[in-house]
PDB file of C-alpha atoms and ligand atoms in Angstrom:
ATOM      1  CA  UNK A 709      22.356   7.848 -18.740  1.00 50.00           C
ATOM      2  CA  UNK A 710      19.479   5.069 -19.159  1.00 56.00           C
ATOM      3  CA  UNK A 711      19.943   2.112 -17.591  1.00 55.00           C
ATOM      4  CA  UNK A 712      19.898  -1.307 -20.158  1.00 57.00           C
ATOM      5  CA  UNK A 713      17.576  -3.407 -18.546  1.00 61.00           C
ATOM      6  CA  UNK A 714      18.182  -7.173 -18.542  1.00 72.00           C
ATOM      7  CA  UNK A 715      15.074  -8.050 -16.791  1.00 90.00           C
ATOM      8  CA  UNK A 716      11.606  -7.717 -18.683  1.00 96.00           C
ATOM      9  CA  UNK A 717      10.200  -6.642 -14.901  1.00 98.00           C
ATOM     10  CA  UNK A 718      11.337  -3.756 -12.387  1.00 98.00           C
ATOM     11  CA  UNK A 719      10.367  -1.642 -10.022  1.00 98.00           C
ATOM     12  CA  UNK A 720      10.663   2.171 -10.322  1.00 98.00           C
ATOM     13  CA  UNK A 721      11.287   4.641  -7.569  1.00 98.00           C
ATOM     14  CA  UNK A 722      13.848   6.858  -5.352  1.00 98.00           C
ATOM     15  CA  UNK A 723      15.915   5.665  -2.964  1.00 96.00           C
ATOM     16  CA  UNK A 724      15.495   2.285  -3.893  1.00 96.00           C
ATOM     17  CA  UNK A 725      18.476   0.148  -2.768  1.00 92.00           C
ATOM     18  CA  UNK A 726      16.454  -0.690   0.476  1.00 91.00           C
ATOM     19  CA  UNK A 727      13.390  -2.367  -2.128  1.00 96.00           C
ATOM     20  CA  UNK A 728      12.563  -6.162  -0.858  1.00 97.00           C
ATOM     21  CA  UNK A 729       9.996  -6.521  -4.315  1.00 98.00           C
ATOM     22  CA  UNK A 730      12.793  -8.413  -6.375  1.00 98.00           C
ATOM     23  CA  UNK A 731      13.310 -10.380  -3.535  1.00 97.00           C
ATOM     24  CA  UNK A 732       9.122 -11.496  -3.183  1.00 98.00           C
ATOM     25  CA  UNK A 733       9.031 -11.913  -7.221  1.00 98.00           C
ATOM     26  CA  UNK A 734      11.734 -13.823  -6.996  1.00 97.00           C
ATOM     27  CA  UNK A 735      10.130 -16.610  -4.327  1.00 98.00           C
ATOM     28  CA  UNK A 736       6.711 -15.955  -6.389  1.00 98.00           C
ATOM     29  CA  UNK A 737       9.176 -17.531  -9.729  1.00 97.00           C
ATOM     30  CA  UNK A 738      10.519 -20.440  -7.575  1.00 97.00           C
ATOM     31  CA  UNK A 739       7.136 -21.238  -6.035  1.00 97.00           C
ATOM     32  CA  UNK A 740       5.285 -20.959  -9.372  1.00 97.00           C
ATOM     33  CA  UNK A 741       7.173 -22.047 -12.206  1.00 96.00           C
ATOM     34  CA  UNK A 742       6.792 -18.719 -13.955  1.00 96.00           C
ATOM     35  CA  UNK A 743      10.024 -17.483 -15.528  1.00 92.00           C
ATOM     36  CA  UNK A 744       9.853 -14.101 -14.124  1.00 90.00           C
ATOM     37  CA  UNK A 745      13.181 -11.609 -13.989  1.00 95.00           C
ATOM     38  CA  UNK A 746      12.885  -8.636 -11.844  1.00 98.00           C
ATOM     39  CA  UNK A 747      15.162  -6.223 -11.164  1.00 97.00           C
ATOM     40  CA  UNK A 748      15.288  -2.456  -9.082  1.00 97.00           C
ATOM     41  CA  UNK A 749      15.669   0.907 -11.141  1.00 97.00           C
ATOM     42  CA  UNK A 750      16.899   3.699  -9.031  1.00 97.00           C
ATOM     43  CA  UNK A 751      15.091   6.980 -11.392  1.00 98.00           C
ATOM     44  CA  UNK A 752      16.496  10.550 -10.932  1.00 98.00           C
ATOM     45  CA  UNK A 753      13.877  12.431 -10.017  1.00 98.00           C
ATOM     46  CA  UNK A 754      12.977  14.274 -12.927  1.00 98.00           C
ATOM     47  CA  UNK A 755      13.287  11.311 -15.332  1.00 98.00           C
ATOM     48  CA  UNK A 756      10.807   8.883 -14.546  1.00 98.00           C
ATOM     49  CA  UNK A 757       8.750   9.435 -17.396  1.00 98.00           C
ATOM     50  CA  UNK A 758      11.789   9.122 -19.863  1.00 98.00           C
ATOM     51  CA  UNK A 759      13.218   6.104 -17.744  1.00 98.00           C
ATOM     52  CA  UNK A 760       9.745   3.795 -18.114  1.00 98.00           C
ATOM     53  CA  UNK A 761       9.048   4.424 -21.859  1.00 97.00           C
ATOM     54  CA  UNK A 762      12.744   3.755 -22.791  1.00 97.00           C
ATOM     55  CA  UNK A 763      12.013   0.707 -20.324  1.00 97.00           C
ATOM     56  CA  UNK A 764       8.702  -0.224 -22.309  1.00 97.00           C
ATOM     57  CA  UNK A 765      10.274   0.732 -25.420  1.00 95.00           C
ATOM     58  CA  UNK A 766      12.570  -2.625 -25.445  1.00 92.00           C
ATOM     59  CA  UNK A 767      12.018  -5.222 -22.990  1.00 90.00           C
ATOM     60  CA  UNK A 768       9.981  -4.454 -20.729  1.00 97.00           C
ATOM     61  CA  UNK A 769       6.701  -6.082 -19.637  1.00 97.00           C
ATOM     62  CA  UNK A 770       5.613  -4.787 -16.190  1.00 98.00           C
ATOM     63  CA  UNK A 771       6.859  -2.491 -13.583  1.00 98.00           C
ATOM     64  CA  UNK A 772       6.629  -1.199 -10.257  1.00 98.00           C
ATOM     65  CA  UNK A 773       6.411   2.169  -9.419  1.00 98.00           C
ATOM     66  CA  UNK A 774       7.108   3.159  -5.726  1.00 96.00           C
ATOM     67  CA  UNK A 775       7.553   6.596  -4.174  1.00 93.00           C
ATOM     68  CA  UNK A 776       7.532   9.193  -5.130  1.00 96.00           C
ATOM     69  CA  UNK A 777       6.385   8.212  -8.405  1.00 97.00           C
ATOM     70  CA  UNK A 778       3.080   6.955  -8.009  1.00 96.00           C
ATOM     71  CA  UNK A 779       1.166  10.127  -8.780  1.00 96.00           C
ATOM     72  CA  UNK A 780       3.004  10.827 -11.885  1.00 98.00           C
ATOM     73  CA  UNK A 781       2.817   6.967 -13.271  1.00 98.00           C
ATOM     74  CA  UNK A 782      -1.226   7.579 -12.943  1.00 98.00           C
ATOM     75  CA  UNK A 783      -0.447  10.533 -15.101  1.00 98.00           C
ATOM     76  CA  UNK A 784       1.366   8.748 -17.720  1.00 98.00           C
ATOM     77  CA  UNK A 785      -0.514   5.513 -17.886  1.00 98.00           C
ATOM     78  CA  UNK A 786      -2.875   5.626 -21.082  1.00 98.00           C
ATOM     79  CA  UNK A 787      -5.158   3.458 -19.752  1.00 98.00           C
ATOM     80  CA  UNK A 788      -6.285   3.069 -15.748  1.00 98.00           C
ATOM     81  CA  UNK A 789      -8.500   0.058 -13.454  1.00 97.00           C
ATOM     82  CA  UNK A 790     -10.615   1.258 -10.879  1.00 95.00           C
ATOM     83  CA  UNK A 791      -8.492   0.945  -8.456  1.00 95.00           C
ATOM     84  CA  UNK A 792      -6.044   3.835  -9.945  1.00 97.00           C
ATOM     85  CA  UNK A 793      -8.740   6.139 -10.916  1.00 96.00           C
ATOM     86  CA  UNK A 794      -9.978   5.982  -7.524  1.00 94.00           C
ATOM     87  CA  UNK A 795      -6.380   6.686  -5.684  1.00 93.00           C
ATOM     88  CA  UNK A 796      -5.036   8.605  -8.769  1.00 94.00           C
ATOM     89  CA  UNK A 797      -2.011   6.647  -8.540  1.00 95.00           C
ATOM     90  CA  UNK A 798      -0.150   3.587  -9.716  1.00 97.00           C
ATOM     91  CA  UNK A 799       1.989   1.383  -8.613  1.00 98.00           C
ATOM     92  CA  UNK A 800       1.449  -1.641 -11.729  1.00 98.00           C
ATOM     93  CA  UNK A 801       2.215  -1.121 -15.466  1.00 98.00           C
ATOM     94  CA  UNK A 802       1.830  -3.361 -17.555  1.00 98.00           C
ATOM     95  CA  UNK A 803       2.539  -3.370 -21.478  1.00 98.00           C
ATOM     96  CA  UNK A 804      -0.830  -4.611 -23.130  1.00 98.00           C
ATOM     97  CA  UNK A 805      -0.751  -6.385 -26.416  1.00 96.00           C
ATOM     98  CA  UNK A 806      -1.794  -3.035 -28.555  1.00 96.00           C
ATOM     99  CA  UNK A 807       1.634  -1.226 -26.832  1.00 96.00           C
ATOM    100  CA  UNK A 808      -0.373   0.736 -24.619  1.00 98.00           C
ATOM    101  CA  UNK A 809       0.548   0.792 -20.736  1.00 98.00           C
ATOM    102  CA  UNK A 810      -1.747  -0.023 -18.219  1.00 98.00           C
ATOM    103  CA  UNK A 811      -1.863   1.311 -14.555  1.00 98.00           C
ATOM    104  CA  UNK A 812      -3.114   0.191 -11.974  1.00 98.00           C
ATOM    105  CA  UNK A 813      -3.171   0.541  -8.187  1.00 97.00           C
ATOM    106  CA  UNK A 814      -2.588  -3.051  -6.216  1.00 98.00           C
ATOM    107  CA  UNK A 815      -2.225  -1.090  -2.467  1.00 97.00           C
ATOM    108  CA  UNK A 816      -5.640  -1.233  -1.111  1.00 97.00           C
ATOM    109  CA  UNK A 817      -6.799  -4.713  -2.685  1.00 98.00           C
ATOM    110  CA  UNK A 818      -3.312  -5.694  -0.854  1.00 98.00           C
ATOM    111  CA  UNK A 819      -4.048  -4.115   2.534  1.00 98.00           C
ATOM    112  CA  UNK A 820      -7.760  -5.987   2.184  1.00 98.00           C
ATOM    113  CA  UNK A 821      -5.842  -9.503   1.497  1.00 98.00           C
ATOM    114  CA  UNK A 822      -4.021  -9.334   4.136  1.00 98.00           C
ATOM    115  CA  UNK A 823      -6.801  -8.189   6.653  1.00 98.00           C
ATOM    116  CA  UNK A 824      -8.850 -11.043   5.395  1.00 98.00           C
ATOM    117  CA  UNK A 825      -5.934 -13.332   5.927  1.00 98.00           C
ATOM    118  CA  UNK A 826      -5.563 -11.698   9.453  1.00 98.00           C
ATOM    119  CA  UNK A 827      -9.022 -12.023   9.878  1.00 98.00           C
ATOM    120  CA  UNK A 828      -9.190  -8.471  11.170  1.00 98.00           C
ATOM    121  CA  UNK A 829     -11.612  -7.139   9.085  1.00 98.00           C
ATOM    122  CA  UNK A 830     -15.578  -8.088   8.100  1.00 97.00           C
ATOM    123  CA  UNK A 831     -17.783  -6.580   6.135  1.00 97.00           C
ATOM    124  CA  UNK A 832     -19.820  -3.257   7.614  1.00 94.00           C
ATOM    125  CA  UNK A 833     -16.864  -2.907  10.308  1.00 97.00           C
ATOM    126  CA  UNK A 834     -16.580   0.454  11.192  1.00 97.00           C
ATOM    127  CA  UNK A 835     -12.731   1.201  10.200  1.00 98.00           C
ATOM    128  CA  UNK A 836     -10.757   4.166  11.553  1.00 98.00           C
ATOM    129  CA  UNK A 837      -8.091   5.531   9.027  1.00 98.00           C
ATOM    130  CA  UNK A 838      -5.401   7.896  10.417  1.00 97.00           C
ATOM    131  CA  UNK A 839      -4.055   9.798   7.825  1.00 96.00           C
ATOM    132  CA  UNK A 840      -5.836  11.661   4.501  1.00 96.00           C
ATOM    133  CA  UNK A 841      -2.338  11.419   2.119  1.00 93.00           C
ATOM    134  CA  UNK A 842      -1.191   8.977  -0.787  1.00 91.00           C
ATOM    135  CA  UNK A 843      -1.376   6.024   1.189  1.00 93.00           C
ATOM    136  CA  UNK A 844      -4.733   6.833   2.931  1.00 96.00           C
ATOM    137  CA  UNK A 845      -6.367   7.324  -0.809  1.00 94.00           C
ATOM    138  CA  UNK A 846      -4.718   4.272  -2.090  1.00 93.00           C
ATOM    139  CA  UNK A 847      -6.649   1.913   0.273  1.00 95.00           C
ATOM    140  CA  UNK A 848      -9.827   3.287   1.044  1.00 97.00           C
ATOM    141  CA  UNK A 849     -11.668   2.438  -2.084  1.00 96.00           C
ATOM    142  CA  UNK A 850     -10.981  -1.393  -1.118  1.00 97.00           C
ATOM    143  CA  UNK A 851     -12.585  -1.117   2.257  1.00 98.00           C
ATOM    144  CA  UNK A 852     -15.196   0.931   0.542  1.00 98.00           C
ATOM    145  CA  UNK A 853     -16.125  -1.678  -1.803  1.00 97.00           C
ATOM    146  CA  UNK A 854     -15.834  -4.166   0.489  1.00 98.00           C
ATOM    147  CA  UNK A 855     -18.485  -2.482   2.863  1.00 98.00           C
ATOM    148  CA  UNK A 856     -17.095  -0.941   5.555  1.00 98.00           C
ATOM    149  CA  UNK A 857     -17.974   2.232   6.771  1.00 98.00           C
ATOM    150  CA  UNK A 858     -14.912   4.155   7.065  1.00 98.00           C
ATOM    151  CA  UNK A 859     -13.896   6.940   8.926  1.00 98.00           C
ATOM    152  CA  UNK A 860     -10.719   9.507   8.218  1.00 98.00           C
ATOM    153  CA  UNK A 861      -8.848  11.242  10.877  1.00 97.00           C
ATOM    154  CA  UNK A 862      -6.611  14.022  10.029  1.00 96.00           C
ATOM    155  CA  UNK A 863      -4.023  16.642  11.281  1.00 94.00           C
ATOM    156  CA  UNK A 864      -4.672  18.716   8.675  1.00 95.00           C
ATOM    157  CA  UNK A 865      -8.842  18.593   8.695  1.00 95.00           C
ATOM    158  CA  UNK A 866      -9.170  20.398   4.947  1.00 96.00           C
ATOM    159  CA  UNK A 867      -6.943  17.396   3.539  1.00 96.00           C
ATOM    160  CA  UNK A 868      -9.352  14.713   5.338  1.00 97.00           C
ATOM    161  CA  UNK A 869     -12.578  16.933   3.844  1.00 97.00           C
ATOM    162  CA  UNK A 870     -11.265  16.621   0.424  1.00 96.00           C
ATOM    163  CA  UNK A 871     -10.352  12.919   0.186  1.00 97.00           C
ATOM    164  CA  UNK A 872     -13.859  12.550   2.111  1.00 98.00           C
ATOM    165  CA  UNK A 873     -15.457  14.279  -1.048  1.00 97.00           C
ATOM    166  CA  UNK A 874     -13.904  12.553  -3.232  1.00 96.00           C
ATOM    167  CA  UNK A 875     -14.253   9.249  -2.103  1.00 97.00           C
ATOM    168  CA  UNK A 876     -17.947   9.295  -1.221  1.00 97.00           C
ATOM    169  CA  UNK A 877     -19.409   8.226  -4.387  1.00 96.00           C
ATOM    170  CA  UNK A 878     -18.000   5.194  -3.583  1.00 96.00           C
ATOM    171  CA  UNK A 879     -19.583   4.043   0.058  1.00 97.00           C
ATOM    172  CA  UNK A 880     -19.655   4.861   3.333  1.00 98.00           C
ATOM    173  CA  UNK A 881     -16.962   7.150   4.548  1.00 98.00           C
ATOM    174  CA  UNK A 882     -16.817   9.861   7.130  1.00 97.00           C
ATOM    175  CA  UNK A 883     -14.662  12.579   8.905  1.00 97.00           C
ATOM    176  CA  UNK A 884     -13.990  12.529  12.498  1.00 96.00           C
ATOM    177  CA  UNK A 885     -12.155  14.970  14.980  1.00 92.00           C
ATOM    178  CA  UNK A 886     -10.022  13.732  17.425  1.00 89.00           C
ATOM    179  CA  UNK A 887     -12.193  14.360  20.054  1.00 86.00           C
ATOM    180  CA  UNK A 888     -15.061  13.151  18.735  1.00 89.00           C
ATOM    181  CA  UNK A 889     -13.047   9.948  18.466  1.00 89.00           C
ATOM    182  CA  UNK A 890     -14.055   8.681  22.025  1.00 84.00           C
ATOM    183  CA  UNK A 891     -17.760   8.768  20.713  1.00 82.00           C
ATOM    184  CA  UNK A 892     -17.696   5.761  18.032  1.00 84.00           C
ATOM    185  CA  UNK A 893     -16.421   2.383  18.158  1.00 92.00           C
ATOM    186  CA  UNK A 894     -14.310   1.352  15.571  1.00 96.00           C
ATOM    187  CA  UNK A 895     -13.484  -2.497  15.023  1.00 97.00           C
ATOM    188  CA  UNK A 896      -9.987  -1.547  13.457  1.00 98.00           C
ATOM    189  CA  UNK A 897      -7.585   1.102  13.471  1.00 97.00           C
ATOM    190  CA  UNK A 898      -5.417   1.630  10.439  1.00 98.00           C
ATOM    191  CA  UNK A 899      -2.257   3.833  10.627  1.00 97.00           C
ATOM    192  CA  UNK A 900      -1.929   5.280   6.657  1.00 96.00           C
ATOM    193  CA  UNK A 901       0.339   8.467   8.105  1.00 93.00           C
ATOM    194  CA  UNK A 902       3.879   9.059   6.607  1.00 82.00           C
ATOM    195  CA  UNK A 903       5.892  10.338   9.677  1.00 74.00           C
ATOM    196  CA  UNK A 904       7.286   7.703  12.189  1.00 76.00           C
ATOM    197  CA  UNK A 905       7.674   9.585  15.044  1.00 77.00           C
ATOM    198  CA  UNK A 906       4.296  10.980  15.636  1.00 78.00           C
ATOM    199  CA  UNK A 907       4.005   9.470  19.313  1.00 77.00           C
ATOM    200  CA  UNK A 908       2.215  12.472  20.868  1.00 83.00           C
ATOM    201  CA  UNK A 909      -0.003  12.666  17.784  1.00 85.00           C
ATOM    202  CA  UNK A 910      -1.107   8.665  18.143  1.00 87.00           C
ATOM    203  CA  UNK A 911      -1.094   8.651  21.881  1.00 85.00           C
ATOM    204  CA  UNK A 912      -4.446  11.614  21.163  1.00 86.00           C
ATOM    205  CA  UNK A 913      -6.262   9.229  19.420  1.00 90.00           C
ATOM    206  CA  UNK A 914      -5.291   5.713  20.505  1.00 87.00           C
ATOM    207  CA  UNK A 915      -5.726   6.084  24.133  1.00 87.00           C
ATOM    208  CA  UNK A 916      -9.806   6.870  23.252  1.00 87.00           C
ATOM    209  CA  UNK A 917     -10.061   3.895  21.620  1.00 90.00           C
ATOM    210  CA  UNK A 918     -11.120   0.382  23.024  1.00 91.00           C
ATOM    211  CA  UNK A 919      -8.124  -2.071  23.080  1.00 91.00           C
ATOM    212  CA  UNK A 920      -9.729  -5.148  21.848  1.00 93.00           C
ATOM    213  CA  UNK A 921      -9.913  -3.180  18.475  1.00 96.00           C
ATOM    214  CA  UNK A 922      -7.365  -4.895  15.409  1.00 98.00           C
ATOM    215  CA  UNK A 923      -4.317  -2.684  15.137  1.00 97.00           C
ATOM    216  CA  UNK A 924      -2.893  -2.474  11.110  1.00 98.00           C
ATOM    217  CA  UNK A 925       0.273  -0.249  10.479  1.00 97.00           C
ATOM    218  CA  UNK A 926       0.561  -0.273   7.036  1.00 97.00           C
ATOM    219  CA  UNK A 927       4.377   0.390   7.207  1.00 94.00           C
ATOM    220  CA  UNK A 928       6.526  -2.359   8.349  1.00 93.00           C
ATOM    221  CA  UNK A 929       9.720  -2.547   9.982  1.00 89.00           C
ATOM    222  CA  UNK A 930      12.620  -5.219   9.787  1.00 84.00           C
ATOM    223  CA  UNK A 931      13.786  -6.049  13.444  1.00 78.00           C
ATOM    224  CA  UNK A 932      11.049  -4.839  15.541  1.00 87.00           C
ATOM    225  CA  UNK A 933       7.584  -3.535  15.846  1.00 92.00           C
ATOM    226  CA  UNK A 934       6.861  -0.094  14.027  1.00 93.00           C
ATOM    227  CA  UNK A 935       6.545   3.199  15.978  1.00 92.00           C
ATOM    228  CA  UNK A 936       3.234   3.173  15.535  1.00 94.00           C
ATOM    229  CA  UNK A 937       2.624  -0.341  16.787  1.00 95.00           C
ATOM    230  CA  UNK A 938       5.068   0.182  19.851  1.00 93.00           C
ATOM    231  CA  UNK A 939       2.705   2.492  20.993  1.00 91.00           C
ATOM    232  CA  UNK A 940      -0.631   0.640  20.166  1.00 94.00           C
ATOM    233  CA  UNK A 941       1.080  -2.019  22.751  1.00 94.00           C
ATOM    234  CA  UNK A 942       1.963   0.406  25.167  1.00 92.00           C
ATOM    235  CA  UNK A 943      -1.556   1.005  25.519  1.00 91.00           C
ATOM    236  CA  UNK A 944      -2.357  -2.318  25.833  1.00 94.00           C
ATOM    237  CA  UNK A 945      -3.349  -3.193  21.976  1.00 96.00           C
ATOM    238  CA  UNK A 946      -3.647  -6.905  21.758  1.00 95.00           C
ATOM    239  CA  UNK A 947      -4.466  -7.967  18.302  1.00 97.00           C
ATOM    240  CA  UNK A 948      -1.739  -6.165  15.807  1.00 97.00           C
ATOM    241  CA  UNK A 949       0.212  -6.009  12.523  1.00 97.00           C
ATOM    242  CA  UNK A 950       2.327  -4.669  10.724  1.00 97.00           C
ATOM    243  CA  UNK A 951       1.974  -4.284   6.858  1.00 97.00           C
ATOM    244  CA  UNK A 952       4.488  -6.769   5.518  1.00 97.00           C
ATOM    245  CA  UNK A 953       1.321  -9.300   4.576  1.00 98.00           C
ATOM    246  CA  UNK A 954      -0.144  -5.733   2.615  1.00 98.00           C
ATOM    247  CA  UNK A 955       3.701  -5.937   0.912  1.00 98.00           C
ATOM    248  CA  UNK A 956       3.265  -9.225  -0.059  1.00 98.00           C
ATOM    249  CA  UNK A 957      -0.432  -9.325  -0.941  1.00 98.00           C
ATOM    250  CA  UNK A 958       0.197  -6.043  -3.661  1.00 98.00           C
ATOM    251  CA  UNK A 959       3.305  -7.880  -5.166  1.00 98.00           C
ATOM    252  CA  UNK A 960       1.094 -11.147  -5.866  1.00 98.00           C
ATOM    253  CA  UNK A 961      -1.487  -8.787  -7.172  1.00 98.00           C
ATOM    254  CA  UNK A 962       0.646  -7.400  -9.899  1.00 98.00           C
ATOM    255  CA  UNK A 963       2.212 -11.187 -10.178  1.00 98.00           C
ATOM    256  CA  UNK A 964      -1.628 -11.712 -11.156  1.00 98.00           C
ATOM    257  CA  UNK A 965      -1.925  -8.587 -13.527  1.00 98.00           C
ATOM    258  CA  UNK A 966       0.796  -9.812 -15.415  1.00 98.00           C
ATOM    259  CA  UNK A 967       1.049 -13.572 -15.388  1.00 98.00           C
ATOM    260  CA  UNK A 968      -2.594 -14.643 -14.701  1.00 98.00           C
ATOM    261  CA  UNK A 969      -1.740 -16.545 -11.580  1.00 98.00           C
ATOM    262  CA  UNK A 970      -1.777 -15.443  -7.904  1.00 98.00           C
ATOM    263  CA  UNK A 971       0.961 -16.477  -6.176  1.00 98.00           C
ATOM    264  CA  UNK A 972       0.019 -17.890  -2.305  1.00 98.00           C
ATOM    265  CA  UNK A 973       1.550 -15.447   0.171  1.00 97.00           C
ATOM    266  CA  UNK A 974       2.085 -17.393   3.652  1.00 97.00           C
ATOM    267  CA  UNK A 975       5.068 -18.950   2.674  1.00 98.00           C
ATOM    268  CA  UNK A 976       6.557 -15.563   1.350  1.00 98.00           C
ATOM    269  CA  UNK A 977       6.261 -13.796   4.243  1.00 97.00           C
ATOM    270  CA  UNK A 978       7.320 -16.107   6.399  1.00 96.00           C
ATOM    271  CA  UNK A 979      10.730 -15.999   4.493  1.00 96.00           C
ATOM    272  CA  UNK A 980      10.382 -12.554   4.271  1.00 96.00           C
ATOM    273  CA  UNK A 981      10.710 -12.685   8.799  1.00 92.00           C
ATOM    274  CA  UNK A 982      13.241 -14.759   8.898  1.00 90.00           C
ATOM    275  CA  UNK A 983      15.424 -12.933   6.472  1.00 82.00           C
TER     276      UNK A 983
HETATM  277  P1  LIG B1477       1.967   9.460   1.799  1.00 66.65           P
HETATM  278  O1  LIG B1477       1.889   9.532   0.298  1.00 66.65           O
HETATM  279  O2  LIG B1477       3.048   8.556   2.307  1.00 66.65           O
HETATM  280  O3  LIG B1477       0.642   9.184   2.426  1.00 66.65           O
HETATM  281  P2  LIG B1477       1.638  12.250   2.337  1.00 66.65           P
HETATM  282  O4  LIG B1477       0.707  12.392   1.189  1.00 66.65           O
HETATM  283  O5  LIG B1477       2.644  13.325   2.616  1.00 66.65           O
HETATM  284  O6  LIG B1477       2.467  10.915   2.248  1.00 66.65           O
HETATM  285  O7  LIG B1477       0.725  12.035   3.662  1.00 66.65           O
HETATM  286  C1  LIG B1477       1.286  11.870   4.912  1.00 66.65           C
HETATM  287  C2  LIG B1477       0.207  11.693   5.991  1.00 66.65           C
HETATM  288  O8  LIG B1477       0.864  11.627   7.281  1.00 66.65           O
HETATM  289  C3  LIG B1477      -0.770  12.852   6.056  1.00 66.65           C
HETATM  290  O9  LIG B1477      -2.006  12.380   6.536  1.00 66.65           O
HETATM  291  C4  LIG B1477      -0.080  13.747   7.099  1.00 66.65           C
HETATM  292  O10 LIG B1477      -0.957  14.635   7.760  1.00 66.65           O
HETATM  293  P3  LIG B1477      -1.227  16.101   7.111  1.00 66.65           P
HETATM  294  O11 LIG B1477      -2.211  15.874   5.984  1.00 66.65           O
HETATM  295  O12 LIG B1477      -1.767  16.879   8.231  1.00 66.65           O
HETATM  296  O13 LIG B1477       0.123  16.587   6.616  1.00 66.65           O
HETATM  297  C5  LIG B1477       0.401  12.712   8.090  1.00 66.65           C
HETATM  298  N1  LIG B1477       1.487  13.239   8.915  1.00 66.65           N
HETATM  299  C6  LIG B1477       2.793  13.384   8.558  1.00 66.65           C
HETATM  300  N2  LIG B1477       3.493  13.911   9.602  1.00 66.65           N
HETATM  301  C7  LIG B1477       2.609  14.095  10.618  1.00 66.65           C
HETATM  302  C8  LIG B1477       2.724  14.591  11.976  1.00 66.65           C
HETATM  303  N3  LIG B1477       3.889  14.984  12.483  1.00 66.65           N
HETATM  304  N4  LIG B1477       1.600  14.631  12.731  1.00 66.65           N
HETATM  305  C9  LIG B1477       0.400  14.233  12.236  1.00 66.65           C
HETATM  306  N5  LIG B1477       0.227  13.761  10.958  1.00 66.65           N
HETATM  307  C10 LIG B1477       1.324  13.685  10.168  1.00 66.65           C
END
């Protein structure tokens, strides 16, 4: 049975009872003025297309789509920024004025907010992605097009030659092997893999890097530092982040797509901590 929404914004996805985004629009409301109600829509898994145009249908205005229903918003979206051509998925609808739903993706020019913010990230770095999924293509056309030359590390190497193809139209981006890894210097490491227990997997390509690099895990975790950044500190990383700020930054930008103001994003996540 469809859900009857009381809120004109949600966000879409499976499981979803762990979601912190009503949470962050609700401090973006308070700290803007913006009458904004946002609620969480748990989808069965072969109903998400019927669940968001019932959703658009009545009172809906914007969603969020989260996993695993990014891919399949892209498909569904009838019209599509840069940024969700470029990924091929979505994680912002939006109902235009005409009826017709917008998608777009707000990942990567989140992930570049926050680096900026960090201050872990100029232009023509040389950046070091680890991983070649979903969440690898959904930020690489930000550090593209914000200059960086990037470079994609892979387990699977066919996976990391395809999203290389793909993406090279749009800047500077390259494959490397593991053990070519110890050859370049990279300015920042980003961790874009799925699995959090990869530790033998990591420890292959972290130990050949140079420890004054920037760390960014673009998963986050509530009580204590992510796998991935546990062992970027055993090695002796010393600048580091998780990607709470890259949470934060992608729920202003769809704040933004929909409302026309960008909400600031200090305040949120420090709430966010001491929650
Ligand atoms: P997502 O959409 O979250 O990115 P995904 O598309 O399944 O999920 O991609 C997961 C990424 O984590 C991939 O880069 C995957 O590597 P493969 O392409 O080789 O599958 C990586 N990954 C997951 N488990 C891994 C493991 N145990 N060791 C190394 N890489 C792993």
């Amino acid at each position: 049975m469809l859900k009857k929404h009381s809120s004109e914004f949600s966000v879409f996805g499976n499981p979803i009872n762990h979601t912190k985004s009503p949470y962050i629009h609700w401090l973006f409301s308070k700290q803007t003025g913006v009458f904004h109600s946002y609620d969480y829509t748990l989808v069965p898994l072969d109903k998400f297309r019927k669940f968001i145009v019932h959703f658009f249908l009545f009172q809906g205005i914007g969603a969020n789509v989260t996993v695993p229903f990014k891919e399949e918003a892209f498909l569904i979206s009838d019209e599509l920024t840069d940024h969700a051509k470029s990924s091929k998925s979505v994680n912002t609808l939006k109902k235009l004025s005409n009826g017709r739903i917008l998608g777009d993706n707000t990942d990567g020019k989140g992930i570049l907010y926050d680096l900026q913010r960090l201050k872990f990230i100029k232009k023509t770095d040389n950046v070091l992605v680890i991983g070649a999924g979903g969440a690898a293509r959904g930020v690489i056309f930000s550090l593209l097009s914000y200059g960086c030359n990037v470079f994609v590390v892979n387990r699977t190497i066919n996976r990391a030659i395809k999203l290389v193809n793909d993406f090279k139209k749009f800047g500077s981006i390259f494959i490397v092997s593991r053990k070519n890894i110890k050859y370049s210097s990279f300015h920042l490491i980003i961790n874009a893999t799925s699995n959090t227990q990869m530790n033998s997997y990591w420890n292959s390509i972290i130990h050949l890097i140079d420890r004054k690099a920037y760390f960014y895990d673009i998963n986050y975790s509530d009580n204590t530092h992510t796998h991935f950044l546990s062992w970027c500190i055993n090695f002796g990383a010393l600048m580091f982040s998780d990607g709470l700020g890259m949470l934060v930054s992608q729920a202003a930008y769809s704040f933004y797509l929909w409302h026309g103001i960008f909400p600031e994003i200090d305040s949120v996540i420090f709430q966010l901590r001491k929650r």
